[in-house]
Short mmCIF file of the C-alpha atoms (twelve columns), coordinates in Angstrom:
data_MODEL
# 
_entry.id   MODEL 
# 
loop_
_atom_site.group_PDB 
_atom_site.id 
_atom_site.type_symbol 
_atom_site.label_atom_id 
_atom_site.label_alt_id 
_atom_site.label_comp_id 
_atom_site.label_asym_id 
_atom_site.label_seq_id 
_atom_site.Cartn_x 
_atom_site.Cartn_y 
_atom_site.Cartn_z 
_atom_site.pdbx_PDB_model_num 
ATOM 1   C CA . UNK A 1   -9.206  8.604   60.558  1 
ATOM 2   C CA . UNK A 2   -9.327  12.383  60.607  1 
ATOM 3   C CA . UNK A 3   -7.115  12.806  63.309  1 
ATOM 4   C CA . UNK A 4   -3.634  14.656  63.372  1 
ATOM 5   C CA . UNK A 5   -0.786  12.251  63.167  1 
ATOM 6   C CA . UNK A 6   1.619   11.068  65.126  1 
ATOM 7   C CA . UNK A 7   4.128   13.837  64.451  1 
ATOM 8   C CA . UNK A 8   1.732   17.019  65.035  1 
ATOM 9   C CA . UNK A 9   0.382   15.358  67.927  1 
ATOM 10  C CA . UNK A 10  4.165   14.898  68.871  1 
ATOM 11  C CA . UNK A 11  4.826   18.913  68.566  1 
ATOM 12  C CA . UNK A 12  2.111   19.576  69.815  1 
ATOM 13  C CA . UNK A 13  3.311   17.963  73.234  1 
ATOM 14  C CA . UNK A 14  6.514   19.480  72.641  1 
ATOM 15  C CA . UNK A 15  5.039   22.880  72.609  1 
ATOM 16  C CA . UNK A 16  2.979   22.405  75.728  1 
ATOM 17  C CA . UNK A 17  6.002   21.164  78.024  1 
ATOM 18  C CA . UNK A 18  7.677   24.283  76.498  1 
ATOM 19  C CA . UNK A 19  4.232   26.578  77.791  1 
ATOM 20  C CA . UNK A 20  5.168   24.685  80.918  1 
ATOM 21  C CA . UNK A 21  1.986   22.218  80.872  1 
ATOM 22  C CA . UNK A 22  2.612   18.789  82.556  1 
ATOM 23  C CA . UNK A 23  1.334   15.862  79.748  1 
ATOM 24  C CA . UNK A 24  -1.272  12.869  79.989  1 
ATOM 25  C CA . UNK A 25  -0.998  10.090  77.206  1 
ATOM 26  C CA . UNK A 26  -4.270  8.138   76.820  1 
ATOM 27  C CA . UNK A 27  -3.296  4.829   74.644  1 
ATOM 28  C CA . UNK A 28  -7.000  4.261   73.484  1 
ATOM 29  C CA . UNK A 29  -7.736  2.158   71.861  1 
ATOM 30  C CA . UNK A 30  -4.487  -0.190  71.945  1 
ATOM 31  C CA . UNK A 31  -5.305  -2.353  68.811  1 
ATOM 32  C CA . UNK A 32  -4.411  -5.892  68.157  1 
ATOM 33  C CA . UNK A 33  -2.348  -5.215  64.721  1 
ATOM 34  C CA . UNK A 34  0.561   -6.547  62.912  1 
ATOM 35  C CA . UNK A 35  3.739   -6.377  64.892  1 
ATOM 36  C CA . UNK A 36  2.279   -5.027  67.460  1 
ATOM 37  C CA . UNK A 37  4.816   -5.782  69.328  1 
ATOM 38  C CA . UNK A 38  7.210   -3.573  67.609  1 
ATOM 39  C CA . UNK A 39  4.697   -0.862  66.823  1 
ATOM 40  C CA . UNK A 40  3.668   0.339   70.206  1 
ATOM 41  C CA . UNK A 41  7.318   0.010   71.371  1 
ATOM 42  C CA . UNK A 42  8.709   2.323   68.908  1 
ATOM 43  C CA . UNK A 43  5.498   4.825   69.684  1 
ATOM 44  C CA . UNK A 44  6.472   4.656   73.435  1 
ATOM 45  C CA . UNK A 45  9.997   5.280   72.516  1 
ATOM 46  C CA . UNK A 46  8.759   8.573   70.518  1 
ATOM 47  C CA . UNK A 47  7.246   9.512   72.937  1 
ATOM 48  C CA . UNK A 48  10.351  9.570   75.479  1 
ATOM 49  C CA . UNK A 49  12.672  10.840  72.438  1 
ATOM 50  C CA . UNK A 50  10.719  14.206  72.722  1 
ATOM 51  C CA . UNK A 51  9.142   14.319  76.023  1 
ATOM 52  C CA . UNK A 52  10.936  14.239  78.892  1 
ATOM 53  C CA . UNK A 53  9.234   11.363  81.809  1 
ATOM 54  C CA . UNK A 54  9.119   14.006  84.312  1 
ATOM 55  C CA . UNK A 55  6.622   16.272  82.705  1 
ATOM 56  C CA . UNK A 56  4.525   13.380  81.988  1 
ATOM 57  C CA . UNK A 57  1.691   13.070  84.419  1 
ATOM 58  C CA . UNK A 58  0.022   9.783   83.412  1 
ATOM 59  C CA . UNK A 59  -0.314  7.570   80.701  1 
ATOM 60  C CA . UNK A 60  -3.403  5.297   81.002  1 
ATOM 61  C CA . UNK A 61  -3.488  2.054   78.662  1 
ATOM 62  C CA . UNK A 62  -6.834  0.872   77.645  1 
ATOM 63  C CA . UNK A 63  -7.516  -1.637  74.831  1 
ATOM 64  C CA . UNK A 64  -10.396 -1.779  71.927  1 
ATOM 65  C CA . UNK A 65  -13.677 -2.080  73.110  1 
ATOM 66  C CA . UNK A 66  -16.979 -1.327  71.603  1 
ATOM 67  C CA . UNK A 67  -20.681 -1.046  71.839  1 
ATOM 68  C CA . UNK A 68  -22.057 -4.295  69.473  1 
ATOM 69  C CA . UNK A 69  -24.111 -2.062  67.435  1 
ATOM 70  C CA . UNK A 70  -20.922 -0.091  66.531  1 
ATOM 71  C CA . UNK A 71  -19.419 -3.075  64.928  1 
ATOM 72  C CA . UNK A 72  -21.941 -2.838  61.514  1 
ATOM 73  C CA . UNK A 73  -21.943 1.045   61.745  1 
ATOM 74  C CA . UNK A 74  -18.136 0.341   61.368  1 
ATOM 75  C CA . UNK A 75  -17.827 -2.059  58.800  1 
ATOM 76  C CA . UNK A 76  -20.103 -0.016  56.227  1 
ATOM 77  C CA . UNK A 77  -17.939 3.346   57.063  1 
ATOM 78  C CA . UNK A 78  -15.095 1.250   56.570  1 
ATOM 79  C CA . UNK A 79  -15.483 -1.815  54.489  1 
ATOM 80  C CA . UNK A 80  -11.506 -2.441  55.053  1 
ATOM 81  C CA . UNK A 81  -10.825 -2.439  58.491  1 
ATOM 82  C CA . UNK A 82  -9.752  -5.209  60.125  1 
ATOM 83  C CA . UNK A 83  -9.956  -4.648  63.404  1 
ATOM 84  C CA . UNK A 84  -12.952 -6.408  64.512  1 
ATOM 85  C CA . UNK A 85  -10.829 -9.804  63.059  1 
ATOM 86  C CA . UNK A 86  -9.479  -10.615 66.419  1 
ATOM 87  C CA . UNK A 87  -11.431 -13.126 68.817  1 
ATOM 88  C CA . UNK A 88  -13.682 -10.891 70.657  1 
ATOM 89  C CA . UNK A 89  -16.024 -10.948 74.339  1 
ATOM 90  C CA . UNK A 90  -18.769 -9.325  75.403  1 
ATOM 91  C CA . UNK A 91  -18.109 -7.633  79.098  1 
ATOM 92  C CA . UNK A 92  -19.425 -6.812  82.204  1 
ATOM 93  C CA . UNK A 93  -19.935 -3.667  80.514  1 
ATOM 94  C CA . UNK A 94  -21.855 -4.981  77.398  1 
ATOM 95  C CA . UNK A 95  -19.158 -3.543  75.411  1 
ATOM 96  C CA . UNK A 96  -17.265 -5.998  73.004  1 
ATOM 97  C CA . UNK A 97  -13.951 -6.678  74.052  1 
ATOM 98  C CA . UNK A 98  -10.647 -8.441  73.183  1 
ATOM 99  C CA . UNK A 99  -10.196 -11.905 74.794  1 
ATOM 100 C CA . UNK A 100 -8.423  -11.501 77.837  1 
ATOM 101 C CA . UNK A 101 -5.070  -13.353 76.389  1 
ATOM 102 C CA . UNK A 102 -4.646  -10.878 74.138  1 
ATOM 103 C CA . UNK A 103 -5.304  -7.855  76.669  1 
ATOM 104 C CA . UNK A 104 -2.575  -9.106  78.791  1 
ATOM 105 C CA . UNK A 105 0.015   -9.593  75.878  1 
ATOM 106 C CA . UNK A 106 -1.096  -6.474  74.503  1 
ATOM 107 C CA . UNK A 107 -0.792  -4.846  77.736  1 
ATOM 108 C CA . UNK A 108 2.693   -6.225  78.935  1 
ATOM 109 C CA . UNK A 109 4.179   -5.382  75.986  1 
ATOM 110 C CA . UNK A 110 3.326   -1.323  76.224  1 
ATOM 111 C CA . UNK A 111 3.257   -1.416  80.053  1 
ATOM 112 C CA . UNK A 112 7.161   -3.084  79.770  1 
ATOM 113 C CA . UNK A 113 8.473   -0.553  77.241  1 
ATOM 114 C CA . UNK A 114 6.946   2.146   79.292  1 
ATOM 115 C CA . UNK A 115 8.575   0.907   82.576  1 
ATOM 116 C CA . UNK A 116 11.728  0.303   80.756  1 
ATOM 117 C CA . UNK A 117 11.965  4.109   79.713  1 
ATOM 118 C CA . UNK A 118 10.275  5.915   82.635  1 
ATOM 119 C CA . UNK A 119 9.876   3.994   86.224  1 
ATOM 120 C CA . UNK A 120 7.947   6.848   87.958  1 
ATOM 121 C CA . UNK A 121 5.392   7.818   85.376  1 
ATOM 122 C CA . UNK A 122 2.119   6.819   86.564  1 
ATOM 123 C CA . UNK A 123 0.648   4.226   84.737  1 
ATOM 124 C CA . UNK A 124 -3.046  3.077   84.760  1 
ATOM 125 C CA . UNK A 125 -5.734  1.271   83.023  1 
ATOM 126 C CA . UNK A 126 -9.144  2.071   82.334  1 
ATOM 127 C CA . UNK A 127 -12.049 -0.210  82.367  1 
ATOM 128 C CA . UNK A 128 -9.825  -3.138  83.428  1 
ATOM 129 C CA . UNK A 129 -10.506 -6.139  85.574  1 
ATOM 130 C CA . UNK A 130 -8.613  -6.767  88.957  1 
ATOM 131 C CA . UNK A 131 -6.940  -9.269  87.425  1 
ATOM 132 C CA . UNK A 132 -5.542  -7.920  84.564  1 
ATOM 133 C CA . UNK A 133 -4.087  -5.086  86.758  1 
ATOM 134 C CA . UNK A 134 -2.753  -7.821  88.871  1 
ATOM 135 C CA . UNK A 135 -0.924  -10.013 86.135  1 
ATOM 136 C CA . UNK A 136 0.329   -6.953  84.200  1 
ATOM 137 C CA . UNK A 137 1.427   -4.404  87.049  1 
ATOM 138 C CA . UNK A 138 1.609   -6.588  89.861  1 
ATOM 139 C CA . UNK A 139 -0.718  -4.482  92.158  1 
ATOM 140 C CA . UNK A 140 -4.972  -3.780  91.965  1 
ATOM 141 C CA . UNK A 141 -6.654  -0.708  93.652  1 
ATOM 142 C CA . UNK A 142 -9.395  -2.445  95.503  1 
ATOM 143 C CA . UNK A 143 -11.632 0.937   94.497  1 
ATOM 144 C CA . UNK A 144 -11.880 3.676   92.322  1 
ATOM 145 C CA . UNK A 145 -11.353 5.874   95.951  1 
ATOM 146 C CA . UNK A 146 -8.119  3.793   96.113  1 
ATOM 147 C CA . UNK A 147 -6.719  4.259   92.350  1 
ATOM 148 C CA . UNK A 148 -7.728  8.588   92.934  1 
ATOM 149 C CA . UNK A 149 -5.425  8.480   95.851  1 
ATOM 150 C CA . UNK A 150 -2.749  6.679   93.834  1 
ATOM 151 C CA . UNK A 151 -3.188  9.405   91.089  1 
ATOM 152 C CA . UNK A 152 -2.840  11.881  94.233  1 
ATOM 153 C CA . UNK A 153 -0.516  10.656  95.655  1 
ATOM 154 C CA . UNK A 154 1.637   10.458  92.259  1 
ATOM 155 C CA . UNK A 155 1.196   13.959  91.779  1 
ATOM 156 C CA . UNK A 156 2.503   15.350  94.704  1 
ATOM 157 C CA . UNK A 157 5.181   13.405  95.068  1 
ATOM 158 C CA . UNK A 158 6.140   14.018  91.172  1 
ATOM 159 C CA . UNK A 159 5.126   17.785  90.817  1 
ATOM 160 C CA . UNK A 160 5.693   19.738  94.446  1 
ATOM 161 C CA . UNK A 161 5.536   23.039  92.104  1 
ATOM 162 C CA . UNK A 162 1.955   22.265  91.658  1 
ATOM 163 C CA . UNK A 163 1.234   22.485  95.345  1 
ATOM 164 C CA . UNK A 164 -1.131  19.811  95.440  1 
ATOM 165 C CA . UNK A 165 -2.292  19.437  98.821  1 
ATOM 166 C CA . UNK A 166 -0.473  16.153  100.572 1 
ATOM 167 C CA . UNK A 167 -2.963  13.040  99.912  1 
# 
């Protein structure tokens, strides 16, 4: 709500890998609609139509979550949403959170048509369990020290113009 959609954000992409600016997607909040399915994978697919994988830094993946209180504050600025519908947890974090099911279908899905498209992208989640990492990507930083050297690492491999110093 209020935000530019899809397309300008699109352009607007397009016009920073023309400046020559590398590009970081941040899919947050992935949302538990309709189709879903079908929805993120023709996003993802936009995505690669008009940006080419190897100016694409990261994309991180990182599904609905909320503060409790936000959840009324919500529902009165929008008395139609229905968002909050699906099954719902409250963290580690205290923050309200799809089950973890859902997470992981939600997550394999956009994580799959990623991979499909663009193999050396860097992928990541935010505010994710070991074990989701685990059942979706196959592989867990055991620290946050460990995922920063991933992200390093990624970007010196992927960008040697950048002459980031070797990780």
């Amino acid at each position: 709500y209020g935000t530019a959609d899809l397309e300008a954000r699109l352009r607007s992409a397009e016009d920073c890998v023309k400046a020559g600016f590398l590009i970081g997607f941040h899919f947050d909040p992935i949302l538990a609609i309709p189709h879903f399915e079908k929805v993120y994978s023709d996003l993802v697919n936009q995505i690669f139509d008009r940006i080419p994988p190897s100016r694409i830094a990261w994309i991180s993946l990182v599904s609905l979550r909320f503060p409790p209180a936000l959840k009324s504050v919500a529902e009165i600025r929008f008395p139609h949403t229905r968002i909050f519908y699906e099954e719902m947890i409250r963290g580690l974090d205290g923050k309200m959170r799809y089950i973890k099911p859902l997470r992981l279908e939600l997550y394999k899905s956009v994580y799959q048509t990623i991979w499909k498209r663009a193999q050396n992208v860097f992928v990541y989640f935010c505010m994710e369990s070991p074990d989701v990492w685990e059942r979706v990507m196959g592989k867990v930083p055991r620290s946050n020290a460990e995922l920063d050297f991933w992200f390093a690492q990624s970007l010196y491999r992927r960008f040697p113009e950048l002459e980031f110093p070797e990780p």
